[in-house]
Coordinates of C-alpha atoms in Angstrom, one line a residue:
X1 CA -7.1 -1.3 -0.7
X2 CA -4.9 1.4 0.4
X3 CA -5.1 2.4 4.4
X4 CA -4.3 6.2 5.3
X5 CA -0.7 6.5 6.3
X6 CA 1.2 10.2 5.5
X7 CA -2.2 11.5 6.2
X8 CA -0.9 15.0 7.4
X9 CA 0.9 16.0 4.8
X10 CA -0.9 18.6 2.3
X11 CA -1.7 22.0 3.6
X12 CA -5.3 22.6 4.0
X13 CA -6.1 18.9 4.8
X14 CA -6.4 17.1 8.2
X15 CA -5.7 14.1 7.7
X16 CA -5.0 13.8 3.6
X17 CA -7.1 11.6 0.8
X18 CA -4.4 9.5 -0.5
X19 CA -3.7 6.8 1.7
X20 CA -0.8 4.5 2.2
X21 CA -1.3 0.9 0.8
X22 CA -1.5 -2.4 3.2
X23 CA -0.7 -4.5 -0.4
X24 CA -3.4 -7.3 -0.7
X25 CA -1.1 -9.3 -2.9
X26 CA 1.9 -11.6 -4.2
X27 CA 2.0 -12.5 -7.5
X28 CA 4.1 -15.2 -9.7
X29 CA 4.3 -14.3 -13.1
X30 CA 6.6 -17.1 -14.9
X31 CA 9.8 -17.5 -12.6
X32 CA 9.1 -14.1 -10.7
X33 CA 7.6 -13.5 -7.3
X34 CA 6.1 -10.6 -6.8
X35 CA 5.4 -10.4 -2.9
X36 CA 2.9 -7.7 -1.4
X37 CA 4.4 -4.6 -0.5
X38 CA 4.0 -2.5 2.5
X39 CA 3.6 1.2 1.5
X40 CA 2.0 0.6 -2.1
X41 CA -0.1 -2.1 -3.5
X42 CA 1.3 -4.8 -5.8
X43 CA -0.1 -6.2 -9.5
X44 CA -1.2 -9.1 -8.4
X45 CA -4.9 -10.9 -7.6
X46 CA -5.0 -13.2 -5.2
X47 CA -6.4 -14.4 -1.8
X48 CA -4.6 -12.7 1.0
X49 CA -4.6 -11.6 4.4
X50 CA -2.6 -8.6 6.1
X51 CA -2.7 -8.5 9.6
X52 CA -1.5 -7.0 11.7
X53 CA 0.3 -3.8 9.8
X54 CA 1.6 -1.7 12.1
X55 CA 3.7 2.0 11.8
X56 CA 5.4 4.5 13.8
X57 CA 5.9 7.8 12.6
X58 CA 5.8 11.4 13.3
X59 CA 3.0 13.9 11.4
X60 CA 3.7 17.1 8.8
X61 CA 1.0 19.3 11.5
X62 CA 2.9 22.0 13.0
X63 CA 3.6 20.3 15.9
X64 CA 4.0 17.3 14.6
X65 CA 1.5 14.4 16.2
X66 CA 3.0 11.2 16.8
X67 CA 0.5 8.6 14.4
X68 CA 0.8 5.0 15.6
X69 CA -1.9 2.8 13.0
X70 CA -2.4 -0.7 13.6
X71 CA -4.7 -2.3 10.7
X72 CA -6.1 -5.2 8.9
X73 CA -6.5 -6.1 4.9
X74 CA -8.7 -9.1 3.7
X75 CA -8.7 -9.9 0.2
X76 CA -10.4 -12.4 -1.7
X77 CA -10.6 -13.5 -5.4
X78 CA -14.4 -13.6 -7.0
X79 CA -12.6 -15.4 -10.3
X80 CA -8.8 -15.6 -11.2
X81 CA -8.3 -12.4 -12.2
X82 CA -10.4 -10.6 -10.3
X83 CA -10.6 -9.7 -6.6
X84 CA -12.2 -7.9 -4.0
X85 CA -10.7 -6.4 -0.7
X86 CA -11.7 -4.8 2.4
X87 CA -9.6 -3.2 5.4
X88 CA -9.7 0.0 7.8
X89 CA -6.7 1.6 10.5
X90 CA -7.2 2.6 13.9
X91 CA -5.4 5.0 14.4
X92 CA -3.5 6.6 18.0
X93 CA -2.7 10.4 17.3
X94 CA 0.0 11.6 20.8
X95 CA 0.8 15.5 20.8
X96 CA 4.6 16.9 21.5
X97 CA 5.5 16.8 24.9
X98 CA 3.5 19.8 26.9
X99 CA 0.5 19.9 25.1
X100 CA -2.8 18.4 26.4
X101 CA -5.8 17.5 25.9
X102 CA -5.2 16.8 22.0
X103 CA -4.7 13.6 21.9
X104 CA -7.5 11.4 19.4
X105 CA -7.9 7.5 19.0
X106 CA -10.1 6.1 16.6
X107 CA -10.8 4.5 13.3
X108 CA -9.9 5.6 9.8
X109 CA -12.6 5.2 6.9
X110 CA -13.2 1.7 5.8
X111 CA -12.0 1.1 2.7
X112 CA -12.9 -1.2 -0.3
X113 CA -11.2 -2.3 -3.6
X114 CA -11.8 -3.9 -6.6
X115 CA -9.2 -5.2 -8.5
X116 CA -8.8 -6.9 -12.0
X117 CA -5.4 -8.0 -13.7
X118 CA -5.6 -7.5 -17.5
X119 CA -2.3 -8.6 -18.9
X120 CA 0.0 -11.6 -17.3
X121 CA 3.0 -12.3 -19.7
X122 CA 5.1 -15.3 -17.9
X123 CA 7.6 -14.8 -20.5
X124 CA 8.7 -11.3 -19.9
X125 CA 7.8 -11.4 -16.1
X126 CA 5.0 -8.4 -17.1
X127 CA 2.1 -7.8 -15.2
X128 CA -0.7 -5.0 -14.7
X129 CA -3.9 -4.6 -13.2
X130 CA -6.7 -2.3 -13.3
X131 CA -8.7 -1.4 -9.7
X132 CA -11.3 0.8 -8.6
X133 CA -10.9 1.6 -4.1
X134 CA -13.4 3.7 -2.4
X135 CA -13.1 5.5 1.0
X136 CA -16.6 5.4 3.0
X137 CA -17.1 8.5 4.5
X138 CA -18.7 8.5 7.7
X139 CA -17.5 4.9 8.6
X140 CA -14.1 6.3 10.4
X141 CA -13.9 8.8 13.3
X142 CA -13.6 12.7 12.0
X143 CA -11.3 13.2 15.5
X144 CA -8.4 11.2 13.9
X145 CA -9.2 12.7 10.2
X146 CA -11.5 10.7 8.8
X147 CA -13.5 11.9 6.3
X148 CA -17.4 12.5 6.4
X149 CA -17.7 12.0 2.3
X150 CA -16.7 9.2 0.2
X151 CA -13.5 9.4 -1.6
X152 CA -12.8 7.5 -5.0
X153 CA -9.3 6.0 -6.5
X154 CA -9.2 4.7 -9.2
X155 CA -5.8 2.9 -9.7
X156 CA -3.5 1.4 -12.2
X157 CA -0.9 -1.0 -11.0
X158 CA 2.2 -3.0 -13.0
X159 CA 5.4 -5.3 -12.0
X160 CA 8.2 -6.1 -14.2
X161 CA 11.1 -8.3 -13.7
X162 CA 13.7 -8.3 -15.7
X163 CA 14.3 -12.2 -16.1
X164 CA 14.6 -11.6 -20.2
X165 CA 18.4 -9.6 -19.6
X166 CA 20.7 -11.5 -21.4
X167 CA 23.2 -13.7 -20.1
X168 CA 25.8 -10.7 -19.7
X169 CA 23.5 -8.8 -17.7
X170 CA 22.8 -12.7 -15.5
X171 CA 23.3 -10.8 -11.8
X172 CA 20.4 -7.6 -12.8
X173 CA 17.7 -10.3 -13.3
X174 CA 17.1 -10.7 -9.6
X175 CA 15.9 -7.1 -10.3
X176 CA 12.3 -6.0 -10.1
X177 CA 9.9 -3.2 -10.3
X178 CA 6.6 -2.3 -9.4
X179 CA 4.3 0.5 -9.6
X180 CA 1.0 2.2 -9.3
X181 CA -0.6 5.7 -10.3
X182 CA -3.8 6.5 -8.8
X183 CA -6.3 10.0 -8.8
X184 CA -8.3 10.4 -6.0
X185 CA -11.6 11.5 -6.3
X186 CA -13.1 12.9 -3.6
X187 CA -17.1 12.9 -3.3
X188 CA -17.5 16.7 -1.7
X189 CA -15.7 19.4 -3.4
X190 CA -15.8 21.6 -0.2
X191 CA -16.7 21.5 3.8
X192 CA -17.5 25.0 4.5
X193 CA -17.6 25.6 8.6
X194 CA -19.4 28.1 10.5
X195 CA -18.6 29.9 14.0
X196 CA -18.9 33.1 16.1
X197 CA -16.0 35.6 16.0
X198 CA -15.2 35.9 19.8
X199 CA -14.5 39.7 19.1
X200 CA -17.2 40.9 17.0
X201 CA -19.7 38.4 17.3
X202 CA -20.3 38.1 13.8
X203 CA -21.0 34.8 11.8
X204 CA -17.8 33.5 9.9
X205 CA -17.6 30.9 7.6
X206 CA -14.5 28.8 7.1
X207 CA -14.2 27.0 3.4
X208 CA -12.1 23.9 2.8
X209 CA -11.5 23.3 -0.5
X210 CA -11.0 18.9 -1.2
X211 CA -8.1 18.4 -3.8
X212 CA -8.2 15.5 -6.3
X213 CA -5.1 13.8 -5.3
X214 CA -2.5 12.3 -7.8
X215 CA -1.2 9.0 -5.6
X216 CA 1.7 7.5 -7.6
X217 CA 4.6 5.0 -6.4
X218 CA 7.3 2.2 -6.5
X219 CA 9.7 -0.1 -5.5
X220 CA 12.9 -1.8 -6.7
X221 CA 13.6 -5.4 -5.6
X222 CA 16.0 -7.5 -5.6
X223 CA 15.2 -11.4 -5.0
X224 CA 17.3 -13.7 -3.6
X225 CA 14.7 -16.3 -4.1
X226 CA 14.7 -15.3 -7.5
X227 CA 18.4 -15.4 -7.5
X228 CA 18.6 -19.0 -6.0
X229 CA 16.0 -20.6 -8.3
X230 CA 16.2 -19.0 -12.0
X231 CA 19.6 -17.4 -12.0
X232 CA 22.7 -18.7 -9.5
X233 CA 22.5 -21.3 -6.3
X234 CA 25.1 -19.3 -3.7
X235 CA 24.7 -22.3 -1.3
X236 CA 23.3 -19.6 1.4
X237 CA 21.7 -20.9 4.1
X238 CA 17.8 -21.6 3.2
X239 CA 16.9 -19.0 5.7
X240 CA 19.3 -16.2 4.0
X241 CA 17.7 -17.3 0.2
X242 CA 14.1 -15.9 1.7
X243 CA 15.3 -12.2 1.7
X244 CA 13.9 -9.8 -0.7
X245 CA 15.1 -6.6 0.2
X246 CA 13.6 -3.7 -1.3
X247 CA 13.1 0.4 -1.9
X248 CA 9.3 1.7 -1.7
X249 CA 8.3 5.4 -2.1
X250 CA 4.8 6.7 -2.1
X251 CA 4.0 9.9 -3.0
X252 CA 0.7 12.3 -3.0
X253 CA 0.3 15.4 -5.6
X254 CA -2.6 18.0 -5.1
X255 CA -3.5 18.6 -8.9
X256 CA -7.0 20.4 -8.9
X257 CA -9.3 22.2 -7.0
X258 CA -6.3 23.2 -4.6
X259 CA -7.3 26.4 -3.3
X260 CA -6.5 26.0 0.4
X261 CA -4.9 22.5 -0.1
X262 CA -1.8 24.0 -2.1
X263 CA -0.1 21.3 -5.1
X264 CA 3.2 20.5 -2.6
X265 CA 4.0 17.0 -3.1
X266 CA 4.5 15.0 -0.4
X267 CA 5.3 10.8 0.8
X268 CA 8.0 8.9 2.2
X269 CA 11.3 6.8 0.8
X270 CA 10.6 3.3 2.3
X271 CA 13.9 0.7 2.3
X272 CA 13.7 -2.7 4.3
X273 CA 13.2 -5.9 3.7
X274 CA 10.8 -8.7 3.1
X275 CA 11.3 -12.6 4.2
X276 CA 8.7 -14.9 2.0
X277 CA 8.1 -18.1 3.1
X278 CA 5.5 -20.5 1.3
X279 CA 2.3 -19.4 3.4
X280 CA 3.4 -16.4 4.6
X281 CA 5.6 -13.1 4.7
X282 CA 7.2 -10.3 7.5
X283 CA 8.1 -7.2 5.7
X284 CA 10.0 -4.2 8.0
X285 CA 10.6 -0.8 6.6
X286 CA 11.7 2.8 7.4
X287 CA 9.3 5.6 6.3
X288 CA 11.8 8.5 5.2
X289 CA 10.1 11.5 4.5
X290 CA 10.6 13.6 1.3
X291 CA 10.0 16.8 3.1
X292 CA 8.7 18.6 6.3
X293 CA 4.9 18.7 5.0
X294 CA 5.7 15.1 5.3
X295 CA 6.4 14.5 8.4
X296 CA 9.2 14.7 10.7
X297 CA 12.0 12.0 11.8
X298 CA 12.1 8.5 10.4
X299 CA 9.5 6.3 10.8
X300 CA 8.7 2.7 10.8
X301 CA 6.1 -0.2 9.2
X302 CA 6.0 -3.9 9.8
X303 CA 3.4 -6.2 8.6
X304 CA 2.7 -9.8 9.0
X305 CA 1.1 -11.3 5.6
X306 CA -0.5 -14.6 4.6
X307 CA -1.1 -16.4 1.3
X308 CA -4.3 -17.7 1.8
X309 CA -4.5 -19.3 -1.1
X310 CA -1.5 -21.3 -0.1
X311 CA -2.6 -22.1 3.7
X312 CA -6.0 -23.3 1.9
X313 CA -5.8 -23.4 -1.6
X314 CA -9.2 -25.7 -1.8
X315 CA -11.3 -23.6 0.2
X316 CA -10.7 -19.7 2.1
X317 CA -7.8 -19.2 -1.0
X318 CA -9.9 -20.9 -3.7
X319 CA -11.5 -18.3 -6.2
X320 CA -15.6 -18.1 -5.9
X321 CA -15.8 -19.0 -9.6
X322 CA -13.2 -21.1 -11.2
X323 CA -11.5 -24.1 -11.2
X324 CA -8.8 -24.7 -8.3
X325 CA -5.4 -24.4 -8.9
X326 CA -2.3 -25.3 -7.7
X327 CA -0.8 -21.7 -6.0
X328 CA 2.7 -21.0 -7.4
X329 CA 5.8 -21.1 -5.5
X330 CA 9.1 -19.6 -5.1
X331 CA 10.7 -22.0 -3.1
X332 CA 10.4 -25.9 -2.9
X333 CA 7.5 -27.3 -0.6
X334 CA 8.7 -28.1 2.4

């Protein structure tokens, strides 16, 4: 499920494999409520809708492209435990002030992923999934980076609250953490390019050589409605108990065939903030890049999520195959 956000950051690449995740999940494990994340994808399977996510941010090209992406995420569970997603960007590349002419608009490679949670343990807030996302080449436009050639990822993913502290430890159990690692596989091990020397006239060929990618990340969390309904009732306003504020960081590590790609890590430190309500979520975060291959001044994402399976639990949010179920809730029904 991921959708290509710090796309210009390894050397060698255009726009890079490893994408930025549009999250296609929230999760309730026990007391804990795992929402979707912006910037990586979350453990959980369930029937889900992002749109729209938006984000503002400047490129790693030298000069560095303004990138505004505005994209869409459907998810939808075949049983329980497993699910099936679908999604693509488009994509508006601006250059610096001065330059013209080298502008692009266009789509990004659809991308699809299948998802599986293996473990669920209610009791120590534990969850982890398996998932398998391909890249279509060909289905995006190559003027904003898309790539002609498939691209494969697949994924591990995990949450953990940490509920089970003891009582002297009662204010860290708001606390959570997520992760996923992901390798990127892409279908074409090189794109070799031919032209004309304007001086000699000769034939030259240009090889670019396409890195498997190591696409790894987390966040830290920290859930006031978590706070409010298994640890400590503040009396905050009902609005205020919604928060979950929250640090993401996504990163991307060339680790073979890296001849002209380099093995510079790059990705962004993400804090914000996520308001849950019981059908829905807004999540707003920076994009802070780890370096100038990165990109350059801080950026910004914002999405707009729905539970489907909450809005209609007996029929869009219902799983193909299985019996309907109740969808779990942080907060009382309203």
């Amino acid at each position: 499920m991921s959708i290509g956000l710090l796309r210009a950051g390894l050397p060698g690449l255009a726009i890079a494999l490893a994408p930025f995740g549009a999250s296609v999940a929230h999760e309730v494990v026990g007391n804990r409520f795992f929402p979707a994340t912006l910037t990586i994808d979350d453990p959980g399977v369930n029937d889900e809708l992002s749109f729209p996510t938006v984000s503002s941010f400047k490129t790693g090209d030298d000069p560095s492209f303004r990138q505004r992406d505005f994209s869409g995420e459907f998810s939808k569970r075949i049983t329980e435990a497993f699910a099936i997603s679908i999604g693509s960007t488009y994509s508006h590349l601006s250059p610096p002030g001065g330059l013209t002419g080298m502008g692009a608009n266009g789509f990004q490679n659809v991308e699809t992923t299948f998802k599986y949670r293996i473990i669920k343990d209610p009791t120590h807030e534990f969850v982890m999934s398996v998932g398998l996302s391909v890249e279509w080449g060909g289905t995006g436009a190559q003027s904003v980076g898309a790539d002609p050639f498939n691209t494969y990822t697949p994924t591990v993913y995990f949450g953990k609250g940490f509920g089970d502290l003891p009582d002297s430890l009662f204010w860290l159990r708001p606390v959570a953490v997520t992760g996923q690692v992901g390798y990127a596989i892409p279908g074409r091990r090189s794109t070799t390019t031919f032209g004309i020397d304007p001086d000699s006239g000769d034939l030259t060929a240009d090889t670019e050589f396409h890195p498997h990618v190591l696409n790894w990340g987390g966040s830290i969390q920290y859930s006031l409605p978590y706070l409010r309904s298994a640890v400590v009732d503040l009396g905050l306003p009902d609005f205020i108990n919604r928060f979950i504020p929250l640090v993401e960081a996504t990163f991307q590590t060339p680790v073979s065939n890296t001849f002209t790609s380099g093995t510079l890590t790059t990705g962004t430190i993400n804090p914000g903030f996520i308001w849950a309500g019981n059908k829905f979520q807004v999540g707003v975060e920076a994009l802070i890049p780890i370096n100038r291959q990165s990109g350059t001044n801080v950026g910004v994402i914002a999405q707009l999520h729905f539970y489907l399976d909450a809005i209609d639990p007996r029929g869009i949010g219902k799983p193909i195959f299985g019996n309907v179920e109740q969808p779990a809730t942080p907060f009382g029904r309203n």
